[in-house]
Short mmCIF file of C-alpha atoms and ligand atoms in Angstrom, two decimals:
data_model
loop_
_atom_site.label_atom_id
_atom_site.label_comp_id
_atom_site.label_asym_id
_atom_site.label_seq_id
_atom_site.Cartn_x
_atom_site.Cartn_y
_atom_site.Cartn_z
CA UNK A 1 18.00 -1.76 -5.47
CA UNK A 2 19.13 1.16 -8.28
CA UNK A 3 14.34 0.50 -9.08
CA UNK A 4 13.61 0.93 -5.79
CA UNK A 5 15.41 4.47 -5.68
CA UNK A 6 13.57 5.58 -8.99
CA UNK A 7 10.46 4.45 -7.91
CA UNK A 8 10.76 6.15 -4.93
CA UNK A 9 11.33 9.03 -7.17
CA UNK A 10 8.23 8.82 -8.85
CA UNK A 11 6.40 8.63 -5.84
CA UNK A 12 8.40 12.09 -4.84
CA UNK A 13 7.08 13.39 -8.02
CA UNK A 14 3.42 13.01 -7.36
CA UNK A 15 3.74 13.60 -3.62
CA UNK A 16 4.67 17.52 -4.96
CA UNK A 17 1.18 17.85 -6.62
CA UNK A 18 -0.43 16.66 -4.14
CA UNK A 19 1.00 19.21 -1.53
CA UNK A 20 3.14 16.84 0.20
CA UNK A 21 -0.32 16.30 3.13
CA UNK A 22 -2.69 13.57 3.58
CA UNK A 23 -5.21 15.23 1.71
CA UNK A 24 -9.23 14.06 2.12
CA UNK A 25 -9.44 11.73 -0.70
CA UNK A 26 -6.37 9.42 1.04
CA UNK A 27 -8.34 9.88 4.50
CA UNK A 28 -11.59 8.10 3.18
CA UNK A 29 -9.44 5.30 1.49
CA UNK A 30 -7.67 4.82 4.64
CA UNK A 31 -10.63 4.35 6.47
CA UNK A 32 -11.89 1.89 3.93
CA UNK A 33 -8.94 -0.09 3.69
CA UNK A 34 -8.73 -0.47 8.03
CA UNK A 35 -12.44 -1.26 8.06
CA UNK A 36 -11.56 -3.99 5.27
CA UNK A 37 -8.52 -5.07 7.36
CA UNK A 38 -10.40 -5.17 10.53
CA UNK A 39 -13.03 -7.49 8.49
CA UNK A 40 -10.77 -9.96 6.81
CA UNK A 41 -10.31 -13.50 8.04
CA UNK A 42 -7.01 -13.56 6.80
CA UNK A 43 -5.31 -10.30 6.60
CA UNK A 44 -1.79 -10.64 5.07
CA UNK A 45 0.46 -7.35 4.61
CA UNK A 46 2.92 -7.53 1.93
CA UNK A 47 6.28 -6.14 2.41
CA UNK A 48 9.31 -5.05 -0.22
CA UNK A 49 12.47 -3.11 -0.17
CA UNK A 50 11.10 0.23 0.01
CA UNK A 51 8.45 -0.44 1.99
CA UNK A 52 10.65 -1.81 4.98
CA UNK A 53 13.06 1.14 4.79
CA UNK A 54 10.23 3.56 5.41
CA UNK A 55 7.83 1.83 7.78
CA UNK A 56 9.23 -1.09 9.52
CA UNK A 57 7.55 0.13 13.33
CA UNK A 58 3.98 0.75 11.58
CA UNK A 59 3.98 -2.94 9.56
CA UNK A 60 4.77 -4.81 12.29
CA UNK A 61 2.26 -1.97 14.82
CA UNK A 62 -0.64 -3.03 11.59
CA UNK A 63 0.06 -6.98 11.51
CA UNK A 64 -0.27 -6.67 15.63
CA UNK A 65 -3.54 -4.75 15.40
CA UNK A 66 -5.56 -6.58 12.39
CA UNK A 67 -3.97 -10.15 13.73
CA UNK A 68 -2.29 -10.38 10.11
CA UNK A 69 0.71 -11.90 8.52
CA UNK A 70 3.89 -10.36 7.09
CA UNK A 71 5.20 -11.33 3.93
CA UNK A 72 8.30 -10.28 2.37
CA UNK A 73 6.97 -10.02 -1.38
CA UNK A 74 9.83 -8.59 -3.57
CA UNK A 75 10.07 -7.58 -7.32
CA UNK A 76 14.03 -8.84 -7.58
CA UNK A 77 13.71 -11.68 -4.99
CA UNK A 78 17.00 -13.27 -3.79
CA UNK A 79 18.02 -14.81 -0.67
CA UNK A 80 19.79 -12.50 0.90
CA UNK A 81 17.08 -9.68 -0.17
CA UNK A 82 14.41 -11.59 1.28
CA UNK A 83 16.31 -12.23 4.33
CA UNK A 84 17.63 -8.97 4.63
CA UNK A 85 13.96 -7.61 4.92
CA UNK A 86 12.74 -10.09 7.24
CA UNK A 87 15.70 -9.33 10.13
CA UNK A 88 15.05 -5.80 9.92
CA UNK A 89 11.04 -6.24 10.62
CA UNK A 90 12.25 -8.49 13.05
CA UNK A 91 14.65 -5.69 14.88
CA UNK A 92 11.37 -3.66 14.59
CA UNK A 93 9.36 -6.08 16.83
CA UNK A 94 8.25 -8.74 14.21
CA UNK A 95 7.87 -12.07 15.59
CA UNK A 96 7.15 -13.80 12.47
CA UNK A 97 7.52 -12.94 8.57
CA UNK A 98 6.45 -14.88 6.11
CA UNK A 99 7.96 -15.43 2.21
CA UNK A 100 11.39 -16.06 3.12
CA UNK A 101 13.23 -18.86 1.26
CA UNK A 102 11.17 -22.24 0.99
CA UNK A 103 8.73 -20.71 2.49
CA UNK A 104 7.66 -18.51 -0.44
CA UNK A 105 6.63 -21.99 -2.31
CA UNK A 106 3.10 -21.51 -3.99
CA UNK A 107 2.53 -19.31 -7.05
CA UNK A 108 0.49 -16.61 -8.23
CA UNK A 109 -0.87 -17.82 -11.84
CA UNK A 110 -0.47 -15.18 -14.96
CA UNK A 111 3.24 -14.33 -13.27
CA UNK A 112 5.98 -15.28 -14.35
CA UNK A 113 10.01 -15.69 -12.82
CA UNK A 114 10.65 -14.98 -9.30
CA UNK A 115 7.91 -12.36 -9.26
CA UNK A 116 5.08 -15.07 -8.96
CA UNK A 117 6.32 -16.30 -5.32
CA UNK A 118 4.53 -16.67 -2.56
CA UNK A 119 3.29 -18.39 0.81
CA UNK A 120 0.86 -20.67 0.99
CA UNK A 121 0.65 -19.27 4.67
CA UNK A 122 0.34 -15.78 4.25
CA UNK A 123 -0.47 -14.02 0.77
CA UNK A 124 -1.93 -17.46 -1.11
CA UNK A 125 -4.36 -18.56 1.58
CA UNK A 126 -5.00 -14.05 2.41
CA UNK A 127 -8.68 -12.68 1.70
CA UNK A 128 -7.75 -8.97 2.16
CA UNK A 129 -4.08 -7.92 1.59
CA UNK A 130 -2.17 -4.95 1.95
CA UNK A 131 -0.08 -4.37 -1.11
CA UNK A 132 1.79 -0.93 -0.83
CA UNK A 133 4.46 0.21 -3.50
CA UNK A 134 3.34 -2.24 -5.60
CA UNK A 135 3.86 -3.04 -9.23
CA UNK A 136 0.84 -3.43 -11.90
CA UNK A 137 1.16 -6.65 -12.86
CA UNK A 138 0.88 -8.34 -9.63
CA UNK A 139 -1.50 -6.43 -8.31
CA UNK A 140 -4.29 -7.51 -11.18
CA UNK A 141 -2.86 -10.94 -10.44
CA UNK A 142 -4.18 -10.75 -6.96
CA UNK A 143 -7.46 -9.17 -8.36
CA UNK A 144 -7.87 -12.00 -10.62
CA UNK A 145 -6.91 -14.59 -8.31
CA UNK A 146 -9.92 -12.88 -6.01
CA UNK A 147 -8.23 -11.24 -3.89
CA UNK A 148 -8.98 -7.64 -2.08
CA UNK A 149 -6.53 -5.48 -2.64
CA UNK A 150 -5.38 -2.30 -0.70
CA UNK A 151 -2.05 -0.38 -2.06
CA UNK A 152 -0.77 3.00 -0.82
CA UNK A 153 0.36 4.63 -3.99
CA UNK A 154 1.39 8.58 -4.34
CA UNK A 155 0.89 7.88 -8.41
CA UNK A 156 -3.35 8.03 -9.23
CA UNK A 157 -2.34 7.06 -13.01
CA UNK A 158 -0.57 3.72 -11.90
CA UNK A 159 -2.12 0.56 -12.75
CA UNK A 160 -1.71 -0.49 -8.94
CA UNK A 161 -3.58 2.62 -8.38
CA UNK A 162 -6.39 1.48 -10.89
CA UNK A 163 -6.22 -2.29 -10.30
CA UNK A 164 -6.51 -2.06 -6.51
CA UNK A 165 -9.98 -2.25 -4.45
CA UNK A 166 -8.85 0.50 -2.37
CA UNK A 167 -5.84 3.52 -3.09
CA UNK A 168 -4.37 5.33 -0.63
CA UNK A 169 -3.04 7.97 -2.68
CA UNK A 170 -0.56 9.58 0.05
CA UNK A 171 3.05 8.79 1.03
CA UNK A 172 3.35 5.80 2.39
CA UNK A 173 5.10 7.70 5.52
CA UNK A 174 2.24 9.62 6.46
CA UNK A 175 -0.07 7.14 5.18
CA UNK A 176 0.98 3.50 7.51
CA UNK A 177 0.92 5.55 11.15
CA UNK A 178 -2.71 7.01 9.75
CA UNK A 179 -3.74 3.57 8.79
CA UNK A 180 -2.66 2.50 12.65
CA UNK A 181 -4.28 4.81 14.16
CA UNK A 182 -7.68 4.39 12.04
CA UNK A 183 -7.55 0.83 12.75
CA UNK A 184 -7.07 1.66 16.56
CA UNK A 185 -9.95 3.62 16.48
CA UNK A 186 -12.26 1.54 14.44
CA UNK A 187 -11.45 -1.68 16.09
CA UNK A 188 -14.06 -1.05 18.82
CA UNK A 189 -17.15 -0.65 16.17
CA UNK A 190 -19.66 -3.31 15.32
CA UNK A 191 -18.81 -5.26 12.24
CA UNK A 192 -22.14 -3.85 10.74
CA UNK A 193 -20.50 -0.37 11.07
CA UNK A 194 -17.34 -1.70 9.45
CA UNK A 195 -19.25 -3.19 6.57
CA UNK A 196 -21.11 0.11 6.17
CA UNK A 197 -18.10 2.13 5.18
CA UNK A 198 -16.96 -0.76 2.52
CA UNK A 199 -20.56 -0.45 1.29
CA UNK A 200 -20.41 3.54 0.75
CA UNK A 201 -16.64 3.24 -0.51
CA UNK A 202 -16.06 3.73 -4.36
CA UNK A 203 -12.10 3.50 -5.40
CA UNK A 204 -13.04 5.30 -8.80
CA UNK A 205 -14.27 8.19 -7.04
CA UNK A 206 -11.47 8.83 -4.81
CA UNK A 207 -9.09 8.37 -7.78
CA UNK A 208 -11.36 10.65 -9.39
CA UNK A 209 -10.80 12.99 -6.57
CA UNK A 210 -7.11 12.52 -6.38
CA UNK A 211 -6.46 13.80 -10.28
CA UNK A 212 -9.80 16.85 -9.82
CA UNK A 213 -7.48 18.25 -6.27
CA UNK A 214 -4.22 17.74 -8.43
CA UNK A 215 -5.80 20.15 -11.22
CA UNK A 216 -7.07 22.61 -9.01
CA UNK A 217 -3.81 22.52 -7.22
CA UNK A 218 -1.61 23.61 -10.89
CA UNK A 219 -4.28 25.85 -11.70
CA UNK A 220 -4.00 27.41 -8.76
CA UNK A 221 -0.15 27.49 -8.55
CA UNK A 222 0.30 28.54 -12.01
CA UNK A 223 -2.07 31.98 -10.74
CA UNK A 224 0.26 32.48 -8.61
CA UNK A 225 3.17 35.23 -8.94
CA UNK A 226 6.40 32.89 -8.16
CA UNK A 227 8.72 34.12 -4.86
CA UNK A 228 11.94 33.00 -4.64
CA UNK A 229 12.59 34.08 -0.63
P1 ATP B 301 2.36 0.34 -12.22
O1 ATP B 301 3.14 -0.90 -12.59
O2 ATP B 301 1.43 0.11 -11.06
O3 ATP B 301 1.69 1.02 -13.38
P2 ATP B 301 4.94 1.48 -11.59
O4 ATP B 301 5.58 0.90 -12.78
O5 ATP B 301 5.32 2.89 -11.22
O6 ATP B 301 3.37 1.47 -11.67
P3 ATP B 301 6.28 0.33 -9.32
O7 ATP B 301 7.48 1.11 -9.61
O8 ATP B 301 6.48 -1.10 -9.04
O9 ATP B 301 5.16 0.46 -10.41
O10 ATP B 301 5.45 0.94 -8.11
C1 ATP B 301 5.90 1.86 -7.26
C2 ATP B 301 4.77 2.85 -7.04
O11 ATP B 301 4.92 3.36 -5.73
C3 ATP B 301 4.80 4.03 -8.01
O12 ATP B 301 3.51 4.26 -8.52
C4 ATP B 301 5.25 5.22 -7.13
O13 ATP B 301 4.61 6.42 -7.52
C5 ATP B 301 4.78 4.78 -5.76
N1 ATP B 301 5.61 5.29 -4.66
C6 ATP B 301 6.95 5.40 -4.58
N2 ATP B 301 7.36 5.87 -3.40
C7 ATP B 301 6.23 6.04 -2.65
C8 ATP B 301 5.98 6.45 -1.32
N3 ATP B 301 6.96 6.84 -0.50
N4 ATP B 301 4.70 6.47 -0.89
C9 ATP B 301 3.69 6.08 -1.70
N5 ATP B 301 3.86 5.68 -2.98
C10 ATP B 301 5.11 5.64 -3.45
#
C-alpha cells in the first residue's frame, strides 16, 4: 500500500538520528518485551503489510519460541490483503495465522471501520501482544481494552511509541532477530527472574533515553566539519 511506503519512510527518517544501530535504550526494551512474552499466557503477535515484507522468518522463529499466535492485523484490511499476508508467513514456516477472513470476527471497542477487526482466537482473547509498526489509535485501544502492549517503533514521538507498555525504538530489521535471540536466551531463567526485569522496566525512561541519545547525536554532528569523500 502507497501508507505503508511512507510510513516506512518515516521510520527511515528516525532510523538516521538514531545512527542506523540498535542502540542501548532499544536493548533494555527488548529484553523487557521477551521477558513479558516469555510470561504471557497468551502471547499473540500482530502482523501487517510492512511488517511481513521485512520479517516474515523472525515472526514465525518468535510465535515458535513464546508458543504465540499470528494475526494478520491490517490498517486497509481486504481479502486478498489479509490473505496475501497469511501465504507468505506461511512460505516462511507458519503453520497457522490467525485474522484472516471470518476469522477476524470480534471487535476492538473505541474503533471504528475495518480497523476494529479481530480474532477472538488470537489478539481478543491475547494478554501480552506484540504490536510492531503500529498506528496510535489502536494501540491505546489495546491499552484500554487491558491489554500489554509491545511495538517496535523507530519514531520516540509516535503515539504507539507513547501508548505502548514497552518501545523498541530500533528498526524493526535489526530489532525481531534481537528479540529471537533474547527470548532464546531468557527462556531458560526462572519466572521470578523474568518478572524481575518487568519490575525494574520503565517505558518513559527509555523513551526518555531515546530523544536525550538523539540530541547528543545532532549536537554532536552539527560540531562536526562536514566531508564529502
Ligand atoms: P502514531 O499513529 O503512532 O502517532 P504514525 O501515524 O506514524 O504514528 P503509523 O504510520 O501507522 O503511525 O505507524 C508506523 C510507525 O512505524 C511510524 O512511527 C514509523 O516511524 C515506524 N516505522 C516505519 N518503518 C519502520 C521500521 N522499519 N522499523 C521500525 N519502525 C518503523
Amino acid at each position: 500500500m502507497p501508507e505503508g511506503l511512507i510510513a516506512h519512510g518515516r521510520g527511515e527518517c528516525f532510523d538516521y538520528l538514531i545512527g542506523e544501530k540498535t542502540q542501548y535504550f532499544a536493548e533494555e526494551a527488548i529484553r523487557a518485551a521477551a521477558a513479558y512474552l516469555l510470561l504471557a499466557k497468551h502471547p499473540v503477535i500482530s502482523v501487517n503489510g510492512n511488517t511481513a515484507a521485512l520479517v516474515p522468518d523472525h515472526v514465525v522463529r518468535l510465535a515458535d519460541e513464546i508458543g504465540g499466535y499470528i494475526e494478520v492485523n491490517l490498517f486497509y484490511r481486504t481479502r486478498d490483503r489479509e490473505e496475501a499476508i497469511a501465504s507468505w508467513l506461511k512460505q516462511h514456516g507458519a503453520k497457522e495465522v490467525l485474522g484472516v477472513g471470518d476469522d477476524a470476527s470480534a471487535t476492538i471497542p473505541e474503533l471504528f471501520s475495518e480497523r476494529r477487526r479481530v480474532s477472538p482466537r488470537g489478539i481478543l482473547k491475547a494478554d501480552v501482544v506484540l504490536v510492531p509498526l503500529e498506528d496510535g489509535d489502536r494501540t491505546e485501544a489495546l491499552r484500554k481494552i487491558g491489554k500489554t502492549v509491545i511495538t517496535i517503533d523507530l519514531n520516540p514521538l509516535s503515539r504507539t511509541a507513547r501508548a505502548a507498555n514497552v518501545t523498541i525504538v530500533d528498526n524493526i530489521v535489526r530489532a525481531m532477530p534481537r528479540l529471537v535471540d533474547t527470548v532464546r536466551k531468557l527462556k531458560s531463567k526462572p519466572k521470578a527472574e523474568l518478572r524481575g526485569i518487568i519490575t525494574n522496566y520503565d517505558n518513559n525512561k527509555i523513551l526518555s533515553e531515546a530523544l536525550k541519545f538523539i540530541r547528543r547525536r545532532l549536537n554532536e554532528l552539527a560540531r562536526t566539519k562536514l566531508t564529502l569523500f
